Coordinates of C-alpha atoms and ligand atoms in Angstrom, one line a residue:
M1 CA 9.2 -124.3 -152.2
A2 CA 7.6 -127.2 -150.5
S3 CA 7.3 -125.3 -147.3
S4 CA 6.0 -122.2 -148.8
R5 CA 3.4 -124.3 -150.5
Q6 CA 2.5 -126.0 -147.2
V7 CA 2.0 -122.6 -145.7
V8 CA -0.4 -121.8 -148.6
L9 CA -2.2 -125.1 -148.2
R10 CA -2.7 -124.5 -144.5
A11 CA -3.9 -121.0 -145.1
V12 CA -6.6 -122.4 -147.7
L13 CA -7.6 -125.0 -145.3
A14 CA -8.2 -122.6 -142.4
S15 CA -10.5 -120.5 -144.6
L16 CA -12.3 -123.6 -145.7
S17 CA -13.2 -124.9 -142.2
V18 CA -16.2 -122.8 -142.1
L19 CA -17.5 -124.7 -145.1
S20 CA -17.1 -128.1 -143.8
A21 CA -20.0 -129.5 -142.1
R22 CA -20.2 -132.6 -139.9
G23 CA -22.2 -135.6 -140.0
A24 CA -24.1 -137.1 -142.9
S25 CA -22.3 -137.0 -146.3
G26 CA -25.2 -137.7 -148.5
P27 CA -24.6 -140.6 -151.0
G28 CA -20.8 -140.8 -150.4
N29 CA -21.0 -143.2 -147.6
Y30 CA -19.0 -146.1 -149.0
T31 CA -15.4 -146.1 -147.9
F32 CA -12.4 -147.1 -150.0
P33 CA -11.0 -150.6 -148.7
D34 CA -7.6 -150.9 -147.2
G35 CA -4.8 -151.2 -149.6
F36 CA -6.9 -149.3 -152.4
M37 CA -4.2 -147.7 -154.5
F38 CA -4.8 -143.8 -154.6
G39 CA -2.5 -141.9 -157.0
V40 CA -1.9 -139.0 -159.2
A41 CA -0.6 -139.2 -162.7
T42 CA 1.5 -137.2 -165.3
A43 CA 3.4 -137.8 -168.5
A44 CA 6.9 -136.9 -169.6
Y45 CA 6.3 -134.7 -172.6
Q46 CA 3.5 -132.7 -170.8
I47 CA 5.7 -131.7 -167.8
E48 CA 9.5 -132.3 -168.3
G49 CA 10.5 -129.5 -170.5
A50 CA 14.3 -129.6 -171.2
W51 CA 13.4 -130.8 -174.7
N52 CA 17.1 -130.7 -176.0
E53 CA 19.0 -130.8 -172.6
D54 CA 21.7 -133.4 -171.5
G55 CA 21.7 -135.4 -174.7
K56 CA 18.0 -135.9 -175.2
G57 CA 16.8 -136.8 -178.6
E58 CA 13.8 -135.3 -180.4
S59 CA 10.5 -136.8 -179.9
M60 CA 7.8 -136.6 -182.8
W61 CA 6.0 -134.0 -180.5
D62 CA 9.1 -131.8 -180.5
T63 CA 9.6 -132.0 -184.2
Y64 CA 6.1 -131.3 -185.1
V65 CA 5.2 -128.5 -182.8
H66 CA 8.3 -126.7 -183.8
A67 CA 7.5 -127.0 -187.5
H68 CA 3.7 -126.1 -186.8
P69 CA 3.5 -123.5 -184.2
E70 CA 0.0 -123.0 -185.4
Y71 CA -1.0 -126.6 -184.2
T72 CA -1.8 -125.4 -180.6
P73 CA -4.2 -122.3 -180.1
D74 CA -1.7 -120.6 -178.0
R75 CA 1.3 -121.5 -180.4
S76 CA 3.0 -123.1 -177.5
T77 CA 5.3 -126.3 -177.1
G78 CA 6.3 -128.6 -174.5
D79 CA 10.0 -127.2 -174.7
V80 CA 9.8 -126.0 -171.1
A81 CA 6.2 -127.3 -169.8
T82 CA 6.3 -127.3 -166.0
D83 CA 10.1 -127.7 -166.1
S84 CA 9.9 -131.0 -164.2
Y85 CA 13.2 -132.0 -165.5
H86 CA 14.6 -129.5 -163.0
K87 CA 11.6 -129.0 -160.6
Y88 CA 10.9 -132.8 -159.8
M89 CA 11.6 -132.2 -156.2
D90 CA 8.6 -129.9 -156.1
D91 CA 6.5 -132.5 -157.8
V92 CA 7.5 -135.2 -155.3
A93 CA 6.6 -132.7 -152.5
M94 CA 3.1 -132.2 -154.0
V95 CA 2.5 -135.8 -154.5
K96 CA 3.4 -136.4 -150.8
E97 CA 1.3 -133.5 -149.8
L98 CA -1.6 -135.0 -151.5
G99 CA -1.0 -138.1 -149.3
V100 CA -1.5 -140.5 -152.2
D101 CA 0.8 -143.6 -152.1
Y102 CA 1.4 -143.8 -155.9
Y103 CA 2.7 -141.6 -158.6
R104 CA 2.1 -142.7 -162.3
M105 CA 4.7 -141.0 -164.5
S106 CA 6.2 -141.9 -167.9
I107 CA 9.7 -142.2 -169.2
S108 CA 10.6 -140.3 -172.3
W109 CA 11.8 -142.8 -174.7
P110 CA 14.0 -140.2 -176.7
R111 CA 15.4 -138.8 -173.5
L112 CA 16.7 -142.3 -172.6
L113 CA 17.3 -143.4 -176.1
P114 CA 18.0 -140.4 -178.3
N115 CA 18.2 -142.2 -181.5
G116 CA 15.1 -144.5 -180.5
T117 CA 17.4 -147.4 -180.7
D118 CA 19.3 -149.2 -177.8
N119 CA 22.7 -148.6 -179.3
N120 CA 22.9 -145.3 -177.6
I121 CA 21.8 -144.9 -173.9
N122 CA 21.8 -141.3 -172.5
K123 CA 23.6 -141.5 -169.2
A124 CA 22.2 -138.1 -168.1
A125 CA 18.6 -139.6 -168.6
V126 CA 19.4 -142.5 -166.4
R127 CA 20.7 -140.3 -163.8
Y128 CA 17.5 -138.2 -164.1
Y129 CA 15.0 -141.0 -163.7
R130 CA 17.0 -142.6 -161.0
K131 CA 16.8 -139.5 -159.0
V132 CA 13.2 -139.0 -159.6
I133 CA 12.3 -142.5 -158.5
K134 CA 14.8 -142.3 -155.5
E135 CA 13.0 -139.3 -154.2
L136 CA 9.7 -140.7 -154.7
I137 CA 10.6 -143.9 -152.7
K138 CA 12.3 -141.8 -150.0
A139 CA 8.9 -140.0 -149.8
K140 CA 7.2 -143.5 -149.3
I141 CA 5.6 -143.0 -152.7
I142 CA 5.5 -145.9 -155.2
P143 CA 6.3 -145.2 -158.7
V144 CA 3.9 -146.5 -161.6
V145 CA 5.8 -146.1 -164.9
T146 CA 4.5 -145.9 -168.4
L147 CA 7.0 -146.8 -171.1
F148 CA 5.2 -145.0 -173.9
H149 CA 3.0 -142.0 -173.3
W150 CA 2.9 -140.7 -176.9
D151 CA 6.6 -139.2 -177.3
L152 CA 8.0 -141.6 -180.0
P153 CA 11.6 -140.7 -180.8
T154 CA 11.5 -138.8 -184.2
P155 CA 14.0 -141.1 -185.9
L156 CA 11.5 -143.9 -185.4
M157 CA 8.6 -141.8 -186.7
D158 CA 10.5 -141.2 -189.7
L159 CA 10.5 -144.9 -190.4
G160 CA 6.6 -144.9 -190.1
G161 CA 6.2 -144.9 -186.3
W162 CA 3.6 -147.6 -185.3
A163 CA 2.7 -148.4 -188.8
N164 CA 6.0 -149.9 -189.3
P165 CA 6.0 -153.8 -188.1
Q166 CA 9.5 -153.4 -187.0
M167 CA 8.4 -150.9 -184.2
V168 CA 7.3 -154.0 -182.1
N169 CA 11.1 -154.9 -182.0
Y170 CA 12.4 -151.4 -181.2
F171 CA 9.7 -151.1 -178.6
R172 CA 10.9 -154.5 -176.9
D173 CA 14.4 -153.2 -177.1
Y174 CA 13.6 -150.0 -175.4
A175 CA 11.5 -151.9 -172.8
R176 CA 14.6 -154.1 -172.0
V177 CA 16.7 -151.2 -171.4
V178 CA 14.1 -149.7 -169.0
F179 CA 13.7 -152.9 -167.2
N180 CA 17.2 -153.4 -166.8
L181 CA 17.9 -149.9 -165.6
F182 CA 14.9 -149.4 -163.3
G183 CA 13.3 -152.8 -162.6
D184 CA 15.1 -153.1 -159.3
V185 CA 13.0 -150.2 -158.0
V186 CA 9.9 -150.0 -160.2
K187 CA 7.4 -152.7 -159.5
T188 CA 4.4 -151.6 -161.6
W189 CA 4.6 -150.8 -165.2
T190 CA 2.2 -149.7 -167.9
T191 CA 3.5 -150.4 -171.4
M192 CA 1.5 -147.8 -173.4
N193 CA -0.9 -145.1 -172.9
E194 CA -4.4 -144.7 -174.8
L195 CA -3.9 -146.6 -178.0
H196 CA -7.3 -145.5 -179.1
Q197 CA -6.7 -141.7 -178.9
H198 CA -3.1 -142.1 -180.2
C199 CA -4.0 -144.1 -183.2
I200 CA -7.3 -142.8 -184.1
Y201 CA -6.5 -139.2 -183.9
G202 CA -3.0 -139.2 -184.6
Y203 CA -2.5 -141.9 -187.4
G204 CA -6.0 -141.7 -188.7
G205 CA -6.9 -138.1 -188.0
E206 CA -5.0 -134.8 -187.5
Y207 CA -6.1 -134.0 -183.9
F208 CA -2.9 -135.4 -182.4
V209 CA 0.6 -135.8 -183.5
P210 CA 1.8 -137.3 -185.8
V211 CA -1.1 -135.7 -187.7
L212 CA -0.8 -138.5 -190.4
K213 CA -4.4 -138.3 -191.7
S214 CA -4.0 -141.8 -193.1
H215 CA -7.6 -142.4 -192.2
G216 CA -9.1 -145.9 -192.6
V217 CA -5.6 -147.5 -193.0
G218 CA -2.9 -145.8 -190.8
E219 CA -5.0 -146.0 -187.6
Y220 CA -5.4 -149.7 -188.1
L221 CA -1.7 -150.3 -188.7
C222 CA -1.1 -148.3 -185.6
V223 CA -3.6 -150.3 -183.5
H224 CA -2.2 -153.6 -184.8
Y225 CA 1.5 -153.0 -184.1
M226 CA 1.0 -151.1 -180.9
L227 CA -0.9 -154.2 -179.6
L228 CA 2.0 -156.6 -180.7
G229 CA 4.4 -154.1 -179.2
H230 CA 2.6 -154.2 -175.9
A231 CA 2.6 -158.1 -175.9
A232 CA 6.2 -158.2 -176.8
A233 CA 7.2 -156.0 -173.9
Y234 CA 4.8 -157.9 -171.6
H235 CA 6.4 -161.5 -172.4
L236 CA 9.8 -159.9 -172.2
Y237 CA 9.1 -158.8 -168.6
D238 CA 7.2 -162.0 -167.8
K239 CA 9.9 -164.4 -168.9
E240 CA 13.1 -162.5 -168.4
F241 CA 12.6 -159.9 -165.6
R242 CA 9.4 -160.9 -163.5
P243 CA 11.2 -164.0 -161.8
T244 CA 13.6 -161.7 -160.2
Q245 CA 11.9 -158.2 -160.2
K246 CA 8.5 -159.5 -159.3
G247 CA 6.5 -156.7 -160.6
K248 CA 3.2 -156.2 -162.5
I249 CA 2.8 -155.1 -165.9
G250 CA -0.4 -153.9 -167.8
L251 CA -1.8 -152.0 -170.6
T252 CA -3.7 -148.5 -170.4
L253 CA -6.7 -148.0 -172.6
D254 CA -8.9 -145.0 -172.8
A255 CA -12.7 -145.2 -173.1
F256 CA -15.7 -142.8 -173.2
W257 CA -18.9 -144.3 -172.0
A258 CA -21.4 -144.8 -174.9
E259 CA -25.2 -144.0 -174.0
P260 CA -27.9 -144.8 -176.3
K261 CA -29.4 -141.5 -177.3
N262 CA -32.8 -142.8 -176.9
S263 CA -32.6 -145.7 -174.4
S264 CA -35.9 -147.2 -175.6
N265 CA -34.8 -147.2 -179.2
P266 CA -33.1 -150.6 -180.2
D267 CA -31.2 -148.9 -183.1
D268 CA -29.6 -146.6 -180.5
I269 CA -28.8 -149.2 -178.1
E270 CA -27.1 -151.3 -180.9
A271 CA -25.2 -148.1 -182.0
A272 CA -23.9 -147.7 -178.5
E273 CA -22.9 -151.2 -178.3
R274 CA -21.2 -151.2 -181.7
Y275 CA -19.3 -148.0 -180.7
L276 CA -17.9 -149.6 -177.5
Q277 CA -16.8 -152.8 -179.6
M278 CA -15.2 -150.6 -182.3
H279 CA -13.5 -147.9 -180.0
L280 CA -12.7 -150.1 -177.0
G281 CA -13.1 -153.7 -177.9
T282 CA -10.8 -153.4 -180.8
F283 CA -8.0 -152.7 -178.4
A284 CA -9.2 -154.7 -175.4
H285 CA -10.6 -157.9 -176.8
P286 CA -7.3 -159.0 -178.2
I287 CA -5.9 -158.7 -174.8
F288 CA -8.6 -159.2 -172.1
S289 CA -11.2 -161.5 -173.7
K290 CA -11.2 -165.2 -173.3
Q291 CA -11.3 -165.7 -177.1
G292 CA -8.8 -163.3 -178.0
D293 CA -8.4 -161.4 -181.5
Y294 CA -10.4 -158.4 -182.7
P295 CA -14.2 -158.6 -181.7
E296 CA -16.3 -160.2 -184.4
V297 CA -18.3 -157.2 -185.2
V298 CA -15.1 -155.1 -185.7
R299 CA -13.6 -157.8 -188.1
N300 CA -16.8 -158.2 -190.0
R301 CA -17.5 -154.4 -190.6
V302 CA -14.0 -153.5 -191.5
D303 CA -13.6 -156.5 -193.9
K304 CA -16.8 -156.0 -195.6
L305 CA -16.5 -152.2 -196.0
S306 CA -12.9 -152.6 -197.3
L307 CA -13.9 -155.0 -200.0
Q308 CA -16.9 -152.8 -201.0
Q309 CA -14.4 -149.8 -201.2
G310 CA -12.2 -151.8 -203.7
Y311 CA -9.3 -152.8 -201.4
T312 CA -8.0 -156.3 -202.0
R313 CA -7.4 -156.9 -198.4
S314 CA -9.1 -155.7 -195.1
R315 CA -7.8 -152.4 -193.9
L316 CA -7.5 -154.1 -190.4
P317 CA -4.7 -156.5 -190.5
Y318 CA -5.1 -160.0 -189.4
F319 CA -3.2 -161.6 -186.4
T320 CA -1.6 -165.1 -187.0
P321 CA -2.8 -167.8 -184.4
E322 CA 0.5 -167.5 -182.6
E323 CA -0.1 -163.7 -182.2
I324 CA -3.7 -164.3 -181.0
I325 CA -2.3 -166.6 -178.3
S326 CA 0.6 -164.2 -177.4
L327 CA -1.7 -161.2 -177.0
R328 CA -4.4 -162.9 -175.0
G329 CA -4.0 -162.5 -171.3
S330 CA -0.9 -160.3 -171.7
S331 CA -1.7 -157.8 -169.0
D332 CA -1.8 -158.1 -165.4
F333 CA -4.5 -155.4 -165.0
F334 CA -6.9 -153.3 -167.1
G335 CA -5.7 -149.7 -166.9
L336 CA -8.6 -147.4 -167.8
N337 CA -8.5 -143.7 -168.7
H338 CA -12.2 -142.3 -168.6
Y339 CA -13.1 -138.6 -168.9
T340 CA -16.4 -138.2 -170.5
S341 CA -19.6 -139.7 -172.1
F342 CA -21.4 -139.4 -175.5
L343 CA -25.0 -140.2 -176.8
M344 CA -25.0 -142.6 -179.6
S345 CA -27.3 -143.1 -182.6
P346 CA -26.8 -145.0 -185.9
S347 CA -25.6 -143.0 -189.0
N348 CA -24.3 -143.7 -192.4
F349 CA -22.7 -140.5 -193.0
E350 CA -21.5 -137.5 -191.0
E351 CA -19.9 -134.4 -192.5
T352 CA -16.8 -134.6 -190.1
W353 CA -16.1 -138.3 -191.2
A354 CA -13.4 -139.1 -193.7
I355 CA -13.9 -142.2 -195.8
P356 CA -12.5 -144.6 -195.2
S357 CA -12.0 -144.1 -191.5
M358 CA -12.7 -145.9 -188.1
D359 CA -15.5 -143.3 -187.8
S360 CA -17.3 -144.4 -190.9
D361 CA -16.4 -148.0 -190.3
T362 CA -18.3 -147.6 -187.0
G363 CA -21.5 -145.7 -188.3
V364 CA -22.3 -144.0 -185.1
K365 CA -23.1 -140.4 -184.4
L366 CA -21.8 -138.9 -181.4
E367 CA -23.5 -136.2 -179.5
Q368 CA -23.5 -134.9 -175.8
D369 CA -26.6 -134.1 -173.9
P370 CA -26.8 -130.2 -173.5
K371 CA -27.9 -130.7 -169.9
W372 CA -24.5 -132.3 -169.0
P373 CA -22.2 -129.4 -167.6
K374 CA -19.2 -128.5 -170.0
P375 CA -16.6 -126.7 -167.8
G376 CA -13.9 -126.5 -170.5
S377 CA -12.9 -128.0 -173.8
D378 CA -15.6 -128.8 -176.4
W379 CA -15.2 -132.5 -176.2
F380 CA -15.7 -132.8 -172.5
S381 CA -19.0 -133.0 -170.7
V382 CA -19.7 -134.1 -167.1
Y383 CA -21.8 -137.3 -166.9
P384 CA -20.8 -139.1 -163.6
P385 CA -23.0 -142.2 -164.2
G386 CA -21.1 -142.9 -167.5
F387 CA -18.1 -143.9 -165.2
R388 CA -20.0 -146.5 -163.3
K389 CA -21.5 -147.9 -166.6
I390 CA -18.2 -148.2 -168.5
I391 CA -16.6 -150.0 -165.6
N392 CA -19.6 -152.4 -165.6
W393 CA -19.3 -153.0 -169.4
I394 CA -15.7 -153.8 -169.0
T395 CA -16.3 -156.2 -166.2
H396 CA -19.2 -157.7 -168.1
E397 CA -17.1 -158.3 -171.3
Y398 CA -13.8 -159.4 -169.8
G399 CA -14.8 -160.9 -166.3
K400 CA -14.3 -159.9 -162.8
E401 CA -10.9 -161.7 -162.6
I402 CA -9.0 -158.9 -164.3
P403 CA -8.3 -156.0 -161.9
I404 CA -9.2 -152.7 -163.2
I405 CA -7.0 -149.8 -162.3
I406 CA -8.3 -146.3 -163.1
T407 CA -5.0 -144.9 -164.6
E408 CA -6.5 -141.5 -165.3
N409 CA -9.8 -139.5 -164.5
G410 CA -10.0 -135.7 -164.2
L411 CA -11.6 -132.7 -165.4
T412 CA -10.6 -129.8 -167.8
D413 CA -11.4 -126.1 -167.3
F414 CA -9.9 -122.8 -168.2
G415 CA -8.0 -122.3 -165.1
G416 CA -8.1 -120.9 -161.5
V417 CA -7.4 -122.2 -158.1
K418 CA -11.2 -122.1 -157.0
D419 CA -12.0 -125.1 -159.0
Y420 CA -15.3 -126.1 -157.7
A421 CA -16.3 -127.9 -160.9
R422 CA -13.2 -130.1 -160.5
V423 CA -14.1 -130.7 -156.8
D424 CA -17.6 -131.8 -157.7
Y425 CA -16.3 -133.9 -160.7
F426 CA -14.0 -135.9 -158.5
N427 CA -16.7 -136.3 -155.8
E428 CA -19.1 -137.4 -158.2
Y429 CA -17.1 -139.7 -160.4
L430 CA -15.4 -141.3 -157.3
S431 CA -18.8 -141.8 -155.8
Q432 CA -19.8 -143.7 -159.0
M433 CA -16.6 -145.7 -159.0
L434 CA -17.5 -146.9 -155.3
Q435 CA -20.9 -147.8 -156.4
A436 CA -19.5 -150.0 -159.2
M437 CA -17.2 -151.6 -156.6
Y438 CA -19.7 -152.2 -153.8
A439 CA -23.1 -152.4 -155.5
D440 CA -21.9 -153.8 -158.7
G441 CA -19.1 -155.9 -157.5
C442 CA -16.5 -154.6 -160.1
N443 CA -12.8 -155.3 -159.2
I444 CA -11.3 -151.9 -159.0
Q445 CA -8.0 -151.8 -157.2
G446 CA -6.8 -148.4 -157.8
Y447 CA -7.4 -144.8 -159.0
F448 CA -5.1 -142.2 -160.3
A449 CA -6.4 -138.5 -160.8
W450 CA -5.4 -136.8 -163.7
T451 CA -3.3 -134.7 -163.3
L452 CA -0.8 -133.5 -160.5
M453 CA -0.6 -130.0 -162.0
D454 CA -1.5 -127.9 -165.2
D455 CA 0.7 -129.0 -168.1
F456 CA 1.1 -129.0 -171.8
E457 CA -2.3 -130.4 -172.8
W458 CA -1.3 -131.7 -176.3
K459 CA -3.5 -130.0 -179.0
D460 CA -4.8 -127.6 -176.4
G461 CA -1.3 -126.3 -175.6
Y462 CA -1.6 -124.4 -172.2
T463 CA -5.2 -123.3 -172.7
S464 CA -7.1 -126.2 -171.0
K465 CA -6.2 -127.1 -167.4
F466 CA -6.4 -130.5 -165.6
G467 CA -4.3 -129.9 -162.8
L468 CA -4.9 -130.4 -159.0
Y469 CA -2.2 -127.9 -158.6
H470 CA -2.1 -124.6 -160.5
V471 CA 1.1 -123.7 -162.3
D472 CA 2.1 -120.1 -163.1
F473 CA 3.7 -120.7 -166.6
D474 CA 4.6 -116.9 -166.8
S475 CA 6.8 -117.3 -163.7
E476 CA 10.5 -118.4 -164.1
E477 CA 9.9 -120.8 -161.3
K478 CA 6.7 -122.4 -162.8
T479 CA 5.2 -121.8 -159.4
R480 CA 2.8 -124.4 -158.2
T481 CA -0.1 -123.8 -156.0
P482 CA -2.8 -126.1 -154.6
K483 CA -6.4 -125.7 -156.1
L484 CA -9.4 -126.6 -154.0
S485 CA -9.5 -129.9 -155.7
A486 CA -6.1 -130.7 -154.4
I487 CA -7.3 -130.1 -150.9
N488 CA -10.4 -132.1 -151.6
Y489 CA -8.6 -135.1 -153.0
R490 CA -6.2 -134.9 -150.0
E491 CA -9.2 -135.3 -147.7
I492 CA -10.6 -138.2 -149.7
V493 CA -7.4 -140.0 -149.5
R494 CA -7.1 -139.1 -145.8
T495 CA -10.5 -140.2 -144.8
K496 CA -11.0 -142.9 -147.4
K497 CA -14.4 -141.4 -148.1
I498 CA -16.1 -138.8 -150.1
N499 CA -17.4 -135.8 -148.2
F500 CA -19.7 -133.7 -150.4
N501 CA -19.8 -131.1 -147.9
F502 CA -16.1 -130.7 -147.3
I503 CA -15.8 -128.1 -150.0
K504 CA -19.0 -126.6 -151.5
N505 CA -19.5 -124.2 -154.3
P506 CA -20.8 -121.1 -152.5
T507 CA -22.4 -119.7 -155.8
S508 CA -24.2 -122.9 -156.9
S509 CA -27.5 -123.7 -155.3
T510 CA -28.1 -126.9 -157.4
H511 CA -25.9 -129.9 -156.5
S512 CA -25.5 -132.4 -159.2
N513 CA -24.9 -135.4 -157.3
K514 CA -28.6 -136.2 -157.9
L515 CA -27.5 -137.3 -161.3
Ligands
NAG601 C1 -25.4 -142.0 -145.7 O1 -25.5 -141.8 -144.5 C2 -26.5 -140.8 -144.1 C3 -26.2 -140.6 -142.5 O2 -26.0 -141.7 -141.8 C4 -27.9 -141.5 -144.3 O3 -28.8 -140.5 -143.9 C5 -27.9 -141.8 -145.8 O4 -29.2 -142.5 -146.0 C6 -26.8 -142.7 -146.2 N1 -26.7 -142.8 -147.5 C7 -26.7 -144.0 -148.3 C8 -26.8 -144.0 -149.7 O5 -26.5 -145.0 -147.7
NAG602 C1 21.8 -140.1 -182.6 O1 21.2 -138.8 -182.5 C2 22.0 -137.9 -182.3 C3 21.1 -136.5 -182.1 O2 20.2 -136.8 -181.1 C4 22.7 -137.7 -183.6 O3 23.7 -136.6 -183.6 C5 23.6 -138.8 -184.0 O4 24.2 -138.9 -185.3 C6 22.6 -140.1 -184.0 N1 23.6 -141.3 -184.0 C7 23.0 -142.4 -184.8 C8 23.9 -143.6 -184.6 O5 22.1 -142.4 -185.4
NAG603 C1 -37.5 -143.5 -178.3 O1 -37.7 -144.6 -179.0 C2 -38.9 -145.2 -178.8 C3 -38.8 -146.5 -179.5 O2 -38.4 -146.6 -180.8 C4 -40.0 -144.5 -179.6 O3 -41.3 -144.9 -179.3 C5 -39.9 -143.0 -178.8 O4 -40.8 -142.1 -179.5 C6 -38.5 -142.4 -178.9 N1 -38.4 -141.2 -178.2 C7 -38.0 -140.1 -178.6 C8 -37.8 -138.9 -177.6 O5 -37.5 -140.0 -179.8

């Protein structure tokens, strides 16, 4: 498989050489520093398949999509996905082919602990993850492992999932099993992925599983206990494992950039700032700020609205003083997933908002500039400067001392290997990131492209594509083929700089790096 793919890659490269110009490379003159972590990311449920093989338990995603085939537009599931449970050797070969030094993957909690609890460890899962990690290390690729990338074991979801305070203990138990089993070879951990998306759209809304629709209450319970679960796993590692295993452990948060709709209107500027505090600060401030705890604006708004709405207590739980201390500083790096930006203006009511909800607590209307390209899903517009701005906002809020690792960034489209829009996206977003590093002095230590290959994209099923490699889902082999973006990314990693002329869209005359 690997060799046939290399043949394809060479052929594509040969056909491209005519397009690659020499000399000046426009605004992409900065080079990445030595030791910069280049990587590519995946997540277990989106690629592994083998949903019920070798003693794996069900995750809430398995359970939900089986019961609700209409949830995805193509009535699909992650039952097989890219079949990486069987084809992980291909995945490792692709990561190697890209030339990156790091691979961010996640462990499926229900594969390892079929019941969610640590009384029952699935030996086949241990063998599987040891094999994957061993192959990566053999290929000189450093694994970066996420403990929780959304696939909660169903028995724990049945107990309320992250709305249940006891989940903090069950997550710590799971983390202990993982550190014991794999901490000798895995030295970089992220505890959890995208708490914001997971809680707001899974517990508060209905876009993501578990589709709880407990808006205004459920999402804040989820936030609260996920944060405490993260801190529990961090301190467990810090005290019991770090002294011997000597690794790093951090949290991955997602953030859109919030651009004031009218940058000379103070109300829009305030709305954008409020959005960032509500939708990023709620998750980041307790961990990364000097003061700790939820941001004041978040605390005040949710408290005030809750009382007005007739609740006895705030819908946003309170941390104890001990919890505030335990959360503060509980991450060795700021893992950031960034995809797109929105224009912000104040609003008291939008038809799409439930009441109560984090949306109505925030009171900000989101739009996207029609001039921003929209290559795929509805929510996704291309606005490269937003990347530099969100990195600067984080740096300004939480300080330069905390290293930022971009744990995900990438573009969604509707498929095809000639993915010029994705090539442009990576060039432009990476160029903005370099400006944040060099011109603005932001402390960025790594970058992971999302994602290695087309996969099961949650709510979108297989209809939206994020891969550097195309996957033929109709084939038995789930054949992987490099897209132009894979070849372009490989060149960036090889040369440590961005060459806007390396691959150019022959049909597009306007180049958007002027943005
Ligand atoms: C990048 O390098 C080219 C060629 O040396 C030069 O013309 C251009 O001004 C440089 N751009 C920046 C932003 O420094
Ligand atoms: C664990 O889960 C399996 C199914 O994955 C089930 O058959 C078994 O009864 C469960 N065991 C316990 C102790 O809950
Ligand atoms: C932007 O806001 C300023 C200040 O409120 C206002 O004068 C201007 O008309 C606004 N521009 C647009 C396009 O709405």
